CSV table of C-alpha atoms and ligand atoms in Angstrom, one decimal:
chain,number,residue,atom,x,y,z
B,1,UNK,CA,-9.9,-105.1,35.1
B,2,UNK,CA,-8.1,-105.5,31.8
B,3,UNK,CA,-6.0,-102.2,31.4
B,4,UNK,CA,-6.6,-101.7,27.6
B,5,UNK,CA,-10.2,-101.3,28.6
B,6,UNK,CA,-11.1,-103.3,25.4
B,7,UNK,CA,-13.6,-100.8,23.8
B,8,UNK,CA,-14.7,-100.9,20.4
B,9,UNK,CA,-18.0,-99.2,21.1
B,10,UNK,CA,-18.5,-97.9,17.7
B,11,UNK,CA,-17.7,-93.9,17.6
B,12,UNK,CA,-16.4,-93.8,21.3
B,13,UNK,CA,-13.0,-92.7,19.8
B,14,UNK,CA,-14.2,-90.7,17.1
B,15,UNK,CA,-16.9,-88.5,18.3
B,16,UNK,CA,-16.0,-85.7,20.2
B,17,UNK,CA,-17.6,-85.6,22.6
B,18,UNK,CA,-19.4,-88.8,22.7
B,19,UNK,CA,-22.3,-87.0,23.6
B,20,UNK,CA,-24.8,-88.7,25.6
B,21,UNK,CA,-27.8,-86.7,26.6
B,22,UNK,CA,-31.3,-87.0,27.1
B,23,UNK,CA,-33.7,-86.5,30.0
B,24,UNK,CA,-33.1,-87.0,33.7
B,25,UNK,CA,-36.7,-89.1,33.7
B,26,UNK,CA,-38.6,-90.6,31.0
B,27,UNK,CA,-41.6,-88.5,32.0
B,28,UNK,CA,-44.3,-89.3,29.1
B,29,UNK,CA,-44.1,-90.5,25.8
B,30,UNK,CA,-44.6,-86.7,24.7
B,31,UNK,CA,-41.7,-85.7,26.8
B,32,UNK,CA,-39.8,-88.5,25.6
B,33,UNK,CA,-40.7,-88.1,22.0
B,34,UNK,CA,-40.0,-84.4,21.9
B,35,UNK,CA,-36.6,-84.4,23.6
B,36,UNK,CA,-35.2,-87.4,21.2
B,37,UNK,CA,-36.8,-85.3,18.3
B,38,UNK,CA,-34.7,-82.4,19.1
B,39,UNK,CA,-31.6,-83.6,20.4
B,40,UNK,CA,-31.2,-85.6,16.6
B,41,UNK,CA,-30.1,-82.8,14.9
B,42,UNK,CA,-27.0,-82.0,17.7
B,43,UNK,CA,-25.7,-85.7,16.5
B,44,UNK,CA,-25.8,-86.8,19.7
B,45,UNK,CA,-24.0,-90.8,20.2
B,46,UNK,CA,-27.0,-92.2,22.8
B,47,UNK,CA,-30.1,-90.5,24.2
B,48,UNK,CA,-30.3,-91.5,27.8
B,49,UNK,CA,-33.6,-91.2,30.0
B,50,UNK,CA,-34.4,-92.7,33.4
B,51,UNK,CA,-36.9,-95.1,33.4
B,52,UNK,CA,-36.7,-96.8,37.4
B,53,UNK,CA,-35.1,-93.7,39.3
B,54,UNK,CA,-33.6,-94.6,42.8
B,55,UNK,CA,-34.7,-91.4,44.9
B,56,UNK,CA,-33.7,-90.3,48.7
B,57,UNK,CA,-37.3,-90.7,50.2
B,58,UNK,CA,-40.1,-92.9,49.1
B,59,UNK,CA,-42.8,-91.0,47.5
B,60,UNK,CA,-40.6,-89.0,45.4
B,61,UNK,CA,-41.2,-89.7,41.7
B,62,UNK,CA,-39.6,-93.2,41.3
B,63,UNK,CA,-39.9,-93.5,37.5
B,64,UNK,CA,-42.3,-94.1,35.3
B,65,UNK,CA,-41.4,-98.3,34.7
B,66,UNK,CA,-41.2,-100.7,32.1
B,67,UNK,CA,-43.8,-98.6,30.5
B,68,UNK,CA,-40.7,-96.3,29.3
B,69,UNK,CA,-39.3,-98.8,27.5
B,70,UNK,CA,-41.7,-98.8,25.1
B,71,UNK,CA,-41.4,-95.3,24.5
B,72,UNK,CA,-37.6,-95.4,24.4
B,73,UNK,CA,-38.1,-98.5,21.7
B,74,UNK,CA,-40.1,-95.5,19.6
B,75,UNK,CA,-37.4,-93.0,19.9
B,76,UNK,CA,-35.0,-95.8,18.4
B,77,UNK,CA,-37.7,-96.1,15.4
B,78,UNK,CA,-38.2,-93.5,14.7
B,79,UNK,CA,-35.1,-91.4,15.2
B,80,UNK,CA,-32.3,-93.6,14.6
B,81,UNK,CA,-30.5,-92.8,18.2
B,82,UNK,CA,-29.4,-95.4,20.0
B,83,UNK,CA,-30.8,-95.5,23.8
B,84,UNK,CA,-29.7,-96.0,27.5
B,85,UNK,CA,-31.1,-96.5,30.5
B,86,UNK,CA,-30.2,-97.2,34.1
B,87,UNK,CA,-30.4,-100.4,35.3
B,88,UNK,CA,-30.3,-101.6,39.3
B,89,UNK,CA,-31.6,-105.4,39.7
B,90,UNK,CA,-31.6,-108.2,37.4
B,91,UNK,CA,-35.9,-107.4,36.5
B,92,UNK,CA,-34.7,-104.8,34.7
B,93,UNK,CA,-31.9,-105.8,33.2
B,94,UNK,CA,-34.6,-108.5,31.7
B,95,UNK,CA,-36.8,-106.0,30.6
B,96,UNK,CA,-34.2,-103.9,28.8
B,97,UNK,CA,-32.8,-106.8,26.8
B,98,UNK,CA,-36.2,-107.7,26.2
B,99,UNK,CA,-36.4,-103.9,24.7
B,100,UNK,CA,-33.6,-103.8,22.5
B,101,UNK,CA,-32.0,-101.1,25.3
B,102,UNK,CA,-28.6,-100.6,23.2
B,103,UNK,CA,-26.7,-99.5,26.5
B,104,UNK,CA,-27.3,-99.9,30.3
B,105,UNK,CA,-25.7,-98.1,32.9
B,106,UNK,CA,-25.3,-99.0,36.4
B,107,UNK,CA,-26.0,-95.3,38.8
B,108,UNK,CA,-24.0,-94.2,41.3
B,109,UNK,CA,-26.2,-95.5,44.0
B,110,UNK,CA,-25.7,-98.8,42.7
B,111,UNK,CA,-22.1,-99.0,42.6
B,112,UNK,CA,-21.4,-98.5,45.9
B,113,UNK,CA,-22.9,-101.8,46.9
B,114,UNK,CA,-21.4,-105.4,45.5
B,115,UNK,CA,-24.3,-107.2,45.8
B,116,UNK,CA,-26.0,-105.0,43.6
B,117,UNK,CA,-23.4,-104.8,41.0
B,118,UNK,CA,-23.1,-108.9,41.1
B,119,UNK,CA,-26.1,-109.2,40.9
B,120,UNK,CA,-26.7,-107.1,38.3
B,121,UNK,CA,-23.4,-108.8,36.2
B,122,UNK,CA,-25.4,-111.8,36.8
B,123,UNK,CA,-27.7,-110.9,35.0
B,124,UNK,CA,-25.3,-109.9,32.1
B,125,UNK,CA,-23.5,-113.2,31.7
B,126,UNK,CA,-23.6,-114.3,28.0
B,127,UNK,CA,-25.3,-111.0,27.1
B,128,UNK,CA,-22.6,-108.3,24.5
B,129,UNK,CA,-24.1,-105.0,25.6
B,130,UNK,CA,-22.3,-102.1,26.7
B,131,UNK,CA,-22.5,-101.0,30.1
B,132,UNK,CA,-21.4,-97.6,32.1
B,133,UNK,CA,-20.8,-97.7,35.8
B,134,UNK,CA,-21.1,-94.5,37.4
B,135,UNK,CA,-18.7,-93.7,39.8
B,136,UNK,CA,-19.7,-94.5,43.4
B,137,UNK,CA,-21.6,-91.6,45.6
B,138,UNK,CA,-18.7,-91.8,47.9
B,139,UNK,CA,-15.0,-91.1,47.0
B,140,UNK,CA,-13.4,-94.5,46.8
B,141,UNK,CA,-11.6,-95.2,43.4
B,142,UNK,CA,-11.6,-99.1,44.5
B,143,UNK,CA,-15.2,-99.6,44.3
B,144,UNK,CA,-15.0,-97.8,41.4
B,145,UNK,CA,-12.9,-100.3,39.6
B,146,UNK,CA,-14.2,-103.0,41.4
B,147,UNK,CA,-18.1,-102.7,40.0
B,148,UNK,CA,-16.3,-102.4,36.3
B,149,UNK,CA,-14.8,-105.6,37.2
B,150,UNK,CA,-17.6,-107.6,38.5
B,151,UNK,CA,-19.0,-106.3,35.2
B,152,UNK,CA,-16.2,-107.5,33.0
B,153,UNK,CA,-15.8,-110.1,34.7
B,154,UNK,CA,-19.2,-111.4,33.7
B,155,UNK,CA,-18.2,-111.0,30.0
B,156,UNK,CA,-19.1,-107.7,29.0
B,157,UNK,CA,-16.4,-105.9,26.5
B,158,UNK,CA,-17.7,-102.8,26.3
B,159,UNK,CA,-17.2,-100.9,29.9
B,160,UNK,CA,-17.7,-97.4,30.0
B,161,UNK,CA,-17.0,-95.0,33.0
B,162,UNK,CA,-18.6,-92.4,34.2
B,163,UNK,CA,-17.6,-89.5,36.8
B,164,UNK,CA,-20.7,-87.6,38.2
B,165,UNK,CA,-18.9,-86.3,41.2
B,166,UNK,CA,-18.7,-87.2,44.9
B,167,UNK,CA,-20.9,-86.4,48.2
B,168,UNK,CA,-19.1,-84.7,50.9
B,169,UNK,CA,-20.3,-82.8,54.3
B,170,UNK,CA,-18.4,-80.1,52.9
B,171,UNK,CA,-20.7,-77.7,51.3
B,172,UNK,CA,-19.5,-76.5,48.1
B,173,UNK,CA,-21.2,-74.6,44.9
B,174,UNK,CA,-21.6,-78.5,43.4
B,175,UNK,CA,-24.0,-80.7,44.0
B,176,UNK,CA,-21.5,-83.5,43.7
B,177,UNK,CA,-18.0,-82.4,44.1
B,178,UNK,CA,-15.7,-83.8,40.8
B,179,UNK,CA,-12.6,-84.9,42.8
B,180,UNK,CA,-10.9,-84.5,39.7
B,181,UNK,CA,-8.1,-86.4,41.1
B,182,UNK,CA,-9.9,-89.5,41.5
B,183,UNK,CA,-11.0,-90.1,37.9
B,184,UNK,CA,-7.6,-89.0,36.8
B,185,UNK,CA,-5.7,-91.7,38.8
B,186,UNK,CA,-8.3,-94.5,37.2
B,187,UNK,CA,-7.2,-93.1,34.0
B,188,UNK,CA,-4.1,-93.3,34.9
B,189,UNK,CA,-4.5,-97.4,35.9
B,190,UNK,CA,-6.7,-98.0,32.8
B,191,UNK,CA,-5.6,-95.6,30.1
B,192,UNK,CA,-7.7,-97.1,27.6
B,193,UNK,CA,-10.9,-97.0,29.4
B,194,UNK,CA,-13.2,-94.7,28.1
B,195,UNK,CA,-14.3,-91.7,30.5
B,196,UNK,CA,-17.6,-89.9,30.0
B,197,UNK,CA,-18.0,-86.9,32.2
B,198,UNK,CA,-21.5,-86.5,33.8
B,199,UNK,CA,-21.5,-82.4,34.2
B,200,UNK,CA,-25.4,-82.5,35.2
B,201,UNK,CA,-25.5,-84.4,38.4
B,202,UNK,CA,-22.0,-82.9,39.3
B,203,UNK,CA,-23.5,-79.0,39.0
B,204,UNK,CA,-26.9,-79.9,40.3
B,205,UNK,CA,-27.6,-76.4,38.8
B,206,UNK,CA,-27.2,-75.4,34.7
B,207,UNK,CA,-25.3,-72.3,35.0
B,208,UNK,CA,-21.9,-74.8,36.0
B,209,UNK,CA,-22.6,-76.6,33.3
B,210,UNK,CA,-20.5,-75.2,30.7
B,211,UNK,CA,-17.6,-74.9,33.2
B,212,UNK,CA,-17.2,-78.4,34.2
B,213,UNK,CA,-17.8,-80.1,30.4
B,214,UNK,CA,-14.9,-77.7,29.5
B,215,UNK,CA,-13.0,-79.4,32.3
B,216,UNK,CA,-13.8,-82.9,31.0
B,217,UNK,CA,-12.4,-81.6,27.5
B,218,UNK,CA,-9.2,-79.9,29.0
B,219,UNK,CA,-8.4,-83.8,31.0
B,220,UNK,CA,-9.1,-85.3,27.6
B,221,UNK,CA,-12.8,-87.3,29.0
B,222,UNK,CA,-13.8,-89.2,25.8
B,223,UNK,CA,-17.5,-87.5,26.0
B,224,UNK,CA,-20.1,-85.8,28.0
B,225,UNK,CA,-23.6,-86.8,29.6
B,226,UNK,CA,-25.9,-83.5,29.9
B,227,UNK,CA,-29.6,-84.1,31.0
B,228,UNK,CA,-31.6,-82.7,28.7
B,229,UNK,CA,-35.6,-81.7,29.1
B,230,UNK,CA,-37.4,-79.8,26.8
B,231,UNK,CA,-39.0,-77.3,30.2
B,232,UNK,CA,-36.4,-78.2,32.8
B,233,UNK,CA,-38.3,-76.4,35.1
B,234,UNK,CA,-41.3,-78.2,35.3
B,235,UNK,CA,-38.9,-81.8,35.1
B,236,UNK,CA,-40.5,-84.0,37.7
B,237,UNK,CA,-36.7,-85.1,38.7
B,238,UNK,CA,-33.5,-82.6,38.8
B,239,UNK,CA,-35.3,-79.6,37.8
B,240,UNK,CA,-32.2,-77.4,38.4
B,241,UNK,CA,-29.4,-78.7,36.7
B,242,UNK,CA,-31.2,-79.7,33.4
B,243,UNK,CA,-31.0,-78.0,30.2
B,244,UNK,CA,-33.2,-77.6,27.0
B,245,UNK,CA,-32.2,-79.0,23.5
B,246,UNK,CA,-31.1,-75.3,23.1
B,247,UNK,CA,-29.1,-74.8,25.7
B,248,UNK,CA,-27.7,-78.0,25.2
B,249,UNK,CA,-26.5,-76.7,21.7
B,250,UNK,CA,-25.2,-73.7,23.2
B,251,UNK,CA,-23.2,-75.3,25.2
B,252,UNK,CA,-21.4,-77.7,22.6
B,253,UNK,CA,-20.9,-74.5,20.6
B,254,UNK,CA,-18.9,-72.4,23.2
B,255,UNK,CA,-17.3,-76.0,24.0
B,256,UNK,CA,-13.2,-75.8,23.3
B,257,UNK,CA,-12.3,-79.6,22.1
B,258,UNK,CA,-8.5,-80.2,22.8
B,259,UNK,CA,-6.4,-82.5,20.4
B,260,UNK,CA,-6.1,-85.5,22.5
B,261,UNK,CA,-2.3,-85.2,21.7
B,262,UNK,CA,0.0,-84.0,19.9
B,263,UNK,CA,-0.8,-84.4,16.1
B,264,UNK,CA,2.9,-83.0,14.1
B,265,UNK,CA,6.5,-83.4,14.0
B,266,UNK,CA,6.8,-79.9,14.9
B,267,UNK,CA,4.8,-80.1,17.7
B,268,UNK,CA,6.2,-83.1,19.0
B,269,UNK,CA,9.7,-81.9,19.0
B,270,UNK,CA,8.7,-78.8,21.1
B,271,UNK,CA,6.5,-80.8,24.0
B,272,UNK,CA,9.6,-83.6,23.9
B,273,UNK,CA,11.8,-80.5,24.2
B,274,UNK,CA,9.8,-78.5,27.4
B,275,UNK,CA,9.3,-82.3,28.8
B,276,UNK,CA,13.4,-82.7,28.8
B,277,UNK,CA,13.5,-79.4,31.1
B,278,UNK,CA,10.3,-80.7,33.3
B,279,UNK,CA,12.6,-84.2,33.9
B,280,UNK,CA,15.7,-82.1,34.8
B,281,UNK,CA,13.9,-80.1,37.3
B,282,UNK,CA,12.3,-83.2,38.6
B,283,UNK,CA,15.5,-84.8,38.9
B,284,UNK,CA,16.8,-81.5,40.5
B,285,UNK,CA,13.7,-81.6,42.7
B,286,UNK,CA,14.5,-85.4,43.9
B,287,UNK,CA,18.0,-84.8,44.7
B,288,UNK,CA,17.5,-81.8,46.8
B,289,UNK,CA,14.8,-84.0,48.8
B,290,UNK,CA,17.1,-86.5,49.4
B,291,UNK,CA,20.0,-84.0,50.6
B,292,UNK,CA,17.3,-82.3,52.6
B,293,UNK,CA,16.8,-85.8,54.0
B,294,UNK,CA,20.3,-86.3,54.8
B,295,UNK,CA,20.5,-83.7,57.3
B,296,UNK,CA,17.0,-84.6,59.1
B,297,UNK,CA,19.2,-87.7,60.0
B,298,UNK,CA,21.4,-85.8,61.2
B,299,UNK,CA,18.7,-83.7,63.4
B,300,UNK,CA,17.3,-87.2,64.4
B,301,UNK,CA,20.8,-88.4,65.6
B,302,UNK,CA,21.5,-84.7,67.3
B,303,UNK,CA,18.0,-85.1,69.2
B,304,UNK,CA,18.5,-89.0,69.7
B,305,UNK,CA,22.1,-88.1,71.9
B,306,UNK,CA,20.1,-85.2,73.6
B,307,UNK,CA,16.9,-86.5,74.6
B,308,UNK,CA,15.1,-84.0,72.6
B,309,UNK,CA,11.5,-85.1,71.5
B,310,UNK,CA,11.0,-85.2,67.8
B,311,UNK,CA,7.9,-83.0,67.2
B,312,UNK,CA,8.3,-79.3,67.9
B,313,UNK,CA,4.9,-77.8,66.7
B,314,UNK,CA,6.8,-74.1,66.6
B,315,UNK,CA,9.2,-75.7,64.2
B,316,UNK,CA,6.1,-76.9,62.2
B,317,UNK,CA,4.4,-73.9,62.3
B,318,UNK,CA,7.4,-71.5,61.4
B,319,UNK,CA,7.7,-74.0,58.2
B,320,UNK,CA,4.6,-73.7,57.0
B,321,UNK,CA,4.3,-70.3,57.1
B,322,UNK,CA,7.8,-69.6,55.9
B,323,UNK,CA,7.4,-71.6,53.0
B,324,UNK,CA,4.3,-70.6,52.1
B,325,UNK,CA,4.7,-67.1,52.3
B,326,UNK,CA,7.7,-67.8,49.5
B,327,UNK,CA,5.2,-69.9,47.3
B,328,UNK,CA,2.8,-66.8,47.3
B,329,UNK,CA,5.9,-64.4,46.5
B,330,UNK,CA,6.6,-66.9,43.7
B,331,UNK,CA,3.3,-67.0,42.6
B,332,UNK,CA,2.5,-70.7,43.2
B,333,UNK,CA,0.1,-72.0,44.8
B,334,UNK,CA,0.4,-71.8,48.5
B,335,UNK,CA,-1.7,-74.3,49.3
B,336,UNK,CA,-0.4,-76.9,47.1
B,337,UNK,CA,3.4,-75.9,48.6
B,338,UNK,CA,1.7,-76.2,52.1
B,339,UNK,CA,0.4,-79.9,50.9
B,340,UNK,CA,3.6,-80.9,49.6
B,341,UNK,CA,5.5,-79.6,52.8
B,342,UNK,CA,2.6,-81.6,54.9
B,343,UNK,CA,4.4,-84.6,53.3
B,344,UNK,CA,7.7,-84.0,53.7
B,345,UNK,CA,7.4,-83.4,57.3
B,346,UNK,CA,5.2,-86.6,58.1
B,347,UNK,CA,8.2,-88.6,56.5
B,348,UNK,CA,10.5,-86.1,58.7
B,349,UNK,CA,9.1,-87.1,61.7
B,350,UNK,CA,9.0,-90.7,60.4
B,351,UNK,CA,12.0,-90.8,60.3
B,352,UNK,CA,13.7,-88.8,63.4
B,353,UNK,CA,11.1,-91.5,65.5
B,354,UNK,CA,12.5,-94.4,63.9
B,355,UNK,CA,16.3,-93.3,64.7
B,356,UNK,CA,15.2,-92.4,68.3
B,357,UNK,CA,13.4,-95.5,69.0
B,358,UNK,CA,16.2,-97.7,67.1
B,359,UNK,CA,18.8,-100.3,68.9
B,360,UNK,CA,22.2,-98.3,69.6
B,361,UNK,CA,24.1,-100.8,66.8
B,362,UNK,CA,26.8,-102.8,68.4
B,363,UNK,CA,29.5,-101.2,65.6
B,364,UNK,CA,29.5,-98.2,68.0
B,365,UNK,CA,30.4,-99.8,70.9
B,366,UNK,CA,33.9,-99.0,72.4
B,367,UNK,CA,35.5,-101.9,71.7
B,368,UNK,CA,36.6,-104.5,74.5
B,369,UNK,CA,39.9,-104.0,76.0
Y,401,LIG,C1,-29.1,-90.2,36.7
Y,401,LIG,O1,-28.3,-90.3,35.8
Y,401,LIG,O2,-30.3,-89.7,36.5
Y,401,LIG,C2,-28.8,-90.5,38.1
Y,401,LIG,C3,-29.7,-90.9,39.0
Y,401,LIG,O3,-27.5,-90.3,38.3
Y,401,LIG,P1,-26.5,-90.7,39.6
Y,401,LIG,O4,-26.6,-92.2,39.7
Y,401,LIG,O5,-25.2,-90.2,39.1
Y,401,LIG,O6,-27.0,-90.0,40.8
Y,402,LIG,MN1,-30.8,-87.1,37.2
C-alpha cells in the first residue's frame, strides 16, 4: 500500500470527527427515513446502514437486501447525506453502483478472507468510489493491510480504515477488544491513511461508548462510526450497543477533540524542548542496556568455563519480582516493567546459549611450541 494513503475524500481532514453513523441495519424505510432525518442536524459526514448483514447462525436477521438501497437512494434525496453500506461479493457491489451508494465498506468478516476481498476489488476495477476496510475479526495487522491493498491495487484512491476491535477467548468488558496497539503500528506504516474508529461494535454495549470514541480522539483517529437507531432496543441487529440520535448528540457533546498537533511557535518550542530530555533519557536508557549486556557476556563466558546451564528459573523469578516491586515504588507500571524485563531476559538467555554452544575460537589456543 502507498504510504501517503492518497486521500482526498472531501472533509476527511477537516471534520472532526468525520462522523459516520447511522443504523446497524436498514430495518424499513420508516426506520431508515427517521434515523437519516435526525442524524442531519448533528452534521454527520456519511450515514451508514446495513443492508446484506453477515450474521453467526443462519436464521438470524440477514438484512433486509437490495430493497434498502432504495430507501438509502431516498435518504440521499431527500436529506443531502451521503450514504454507505457494506459490501461482501461482487452482486452487491453491482447493486450499489447501480444505487449511487457514495461509499462501500468491506466488514470485518470479510477481510479476513482474500478471496473475498479479491473478489470484491474485482469488482471495483475502473470504478473511483471510496472504500473502508474494517479491520479483520482476528488480530493480524497483515491482513489488515493486505485487504487495503488488494483494494488499491484495483484502482481505488480513496482507502479508508476502520478499527472495530478484535475477538479473543479472553473475556473482557468489550465485545471486541481495541488492541490499540495494532491500529497504532498501521498508523505508524501509513501515516496518511485515514483511521475511523468504530466504538459500537468494539463496546457491544452503549454505556463504553463514550469512553472508547474519547480514545479514538486522544490517538488522533480522523473520525468515529456510532450505530445509531432511533429505539435501539427493539433494533433487530446489535440491540445493545446502539444509541439514539440523542444519545448520539450527547456523546459528541461531552467528546474532547485534541489538536492534531501542535498549532504555535510557543508551543512548539516547549514539546521540542520536553522531546530533547525524552531523547537523552532514551539515549541514557540504550547505553545502560548495552553495559547491562556487557556483563551477561561475561555471565555467559563464567557459565560456559563452568558448565553451568543458562536458565536458572530462581534467577528469573527473583528479577521479576525485584524489579517490579521498584516499578510499583516508582509508580510505573509494573506490568509494563515486567514486559520490558520479559524482553530483556529472552535476549539474555539468547545470548548466554549462543556463547555456550559457540566453537572455542582458535585465537585462544596455547600457541604451538
Ligand atoms: C457492521 O458494521 O454492522 C458490522 C457488521 O460490523 P463488523 O464487520 O465490524 O462486525
Ligand atoms: Mn452492527
Amino acid at each position: 500500500m502507498s504510504p501517503s494513503g492518497n486521500i482526498d475524500f472531501g472533509d476527511i481532514k477537516t471534520s472532526r470527527p468525520f462522523l459516520i453513523a447511522g443504523p446497524c441495519s436498514a430495518e424499513t424505510e420508516e426506520q431508515v427515513m427517521e434515523t437519516a432525518r435526525s442524524l442531519k442536524p448533528l452534521n454527520i459526514a456519511l450515514f451508514r446502514s446495513g443492508i446484506w448483514k453477515p450474521r453467526t447462525r443462519p436464521g438470524a436477521f440477514e438484512g433486509i437486501g437490495a430493497v434498502g438501497l432504495k430507501w438509502l437512494q431516498r435518504v440521499k434525496h431527500e436529506t443531502g447525506l451521503r450514504v454507505a453500506v457494506e459490501v461482501a461479493k461482487t452482486k452487491h457491489v453491482e447493486l450499489c453502483l447501480k444505487h449511487g451508494i457514495d461509499v462501500l465498506w468491506i466488514g470485518a468478516r470479510s477481510t479476513v478472507n482474500p478471496f473475498t476481498v479479491q473478489e470484491i476489488a474485482d469488482a471495483l476495477k475502473g470504478v473511483d468510489i471510496p472504500v473502508m476496510v474494517k479491520n479483520p475479526v482476528n488480530p493480524d495487522l497483515n491482513l489488515w493491510i493486505g485487504a487495503m491493498e488488494r483494494i488499491q491495487n484495483a484502482g481505488i484512491k480513496n482507502v479508508l480504515a476502520i478499527h472495530r476491535g478484535f475477538s479473543s477467548i479472553e473475556k473482557t468488558k468489550y465485545r471486541n477488544q481495541p488492541m490499540w496497539e495494532i491500529p497504532i503500528e498501521l498508523k505508524g506504516y501509513y501515516p496518511g491513511l485515514p483511521m475511523i474508529c468504530d466504538p459500537s461494535h468494539i463496546c457491544g454495549r452503549r454505556d463504553l461508548l463514550q469512553q472508547v470514541a474519547q480514545q479514538a480522539m486522544d490517538l488522533n483517529f480522523d473520525g468515529l462510526m456510532i450505530e445509531t437507531h432511533p429505539h435501539p432496543d427493539k433494533a433487530w441487529s446489535d440491540r445493545e450497543q446502539q444509541v439514539t440520535p440523542e444519545g448520539l448528540k450527547m456523546l459528541l457533546e461531552n467528546l474532547n477533540i485534541r489538536e492534531k498537533g501542535v498549532t504555535t511557535k510557543k508551543l512548539k518550542a516547549t514539546l521540542e524542548e520536553l522531546r530533547e530530555l525524552v531523547d537523552k533519557h532514551d539515549d541514557e536508557l540504550i547505553r545502560a542496556l548495552k553495559e547491562r549486556m556487557d556483563v551477561i557476556e561475561q555471565i555467559g563466558l563464567f557459565k560456559k568455563e563452568n558448565n553451568i546451564a543458562v536458565l536458572q528459573p530462581e534467577r528469573w523469578h527473583e528479577i521479576a519480582h525485584t524489579r517490579t516491586e521498584l516499578a510499583k515504588e516508582l509508580g510505573l507500571s509494573d506490568e509494563l516493567i515486567l514486559k520490558i524485563f520479559q524482553l530483556i531476559h529472552q535476549e539474555s538467555i539468547r545470548q548466554q546459549t549462543e556463547i555456550l554452544n559457540r566453537e572455542s575460537s582458535p585465537a585462544v589456543m596455547p600457541p604451538l611450541p
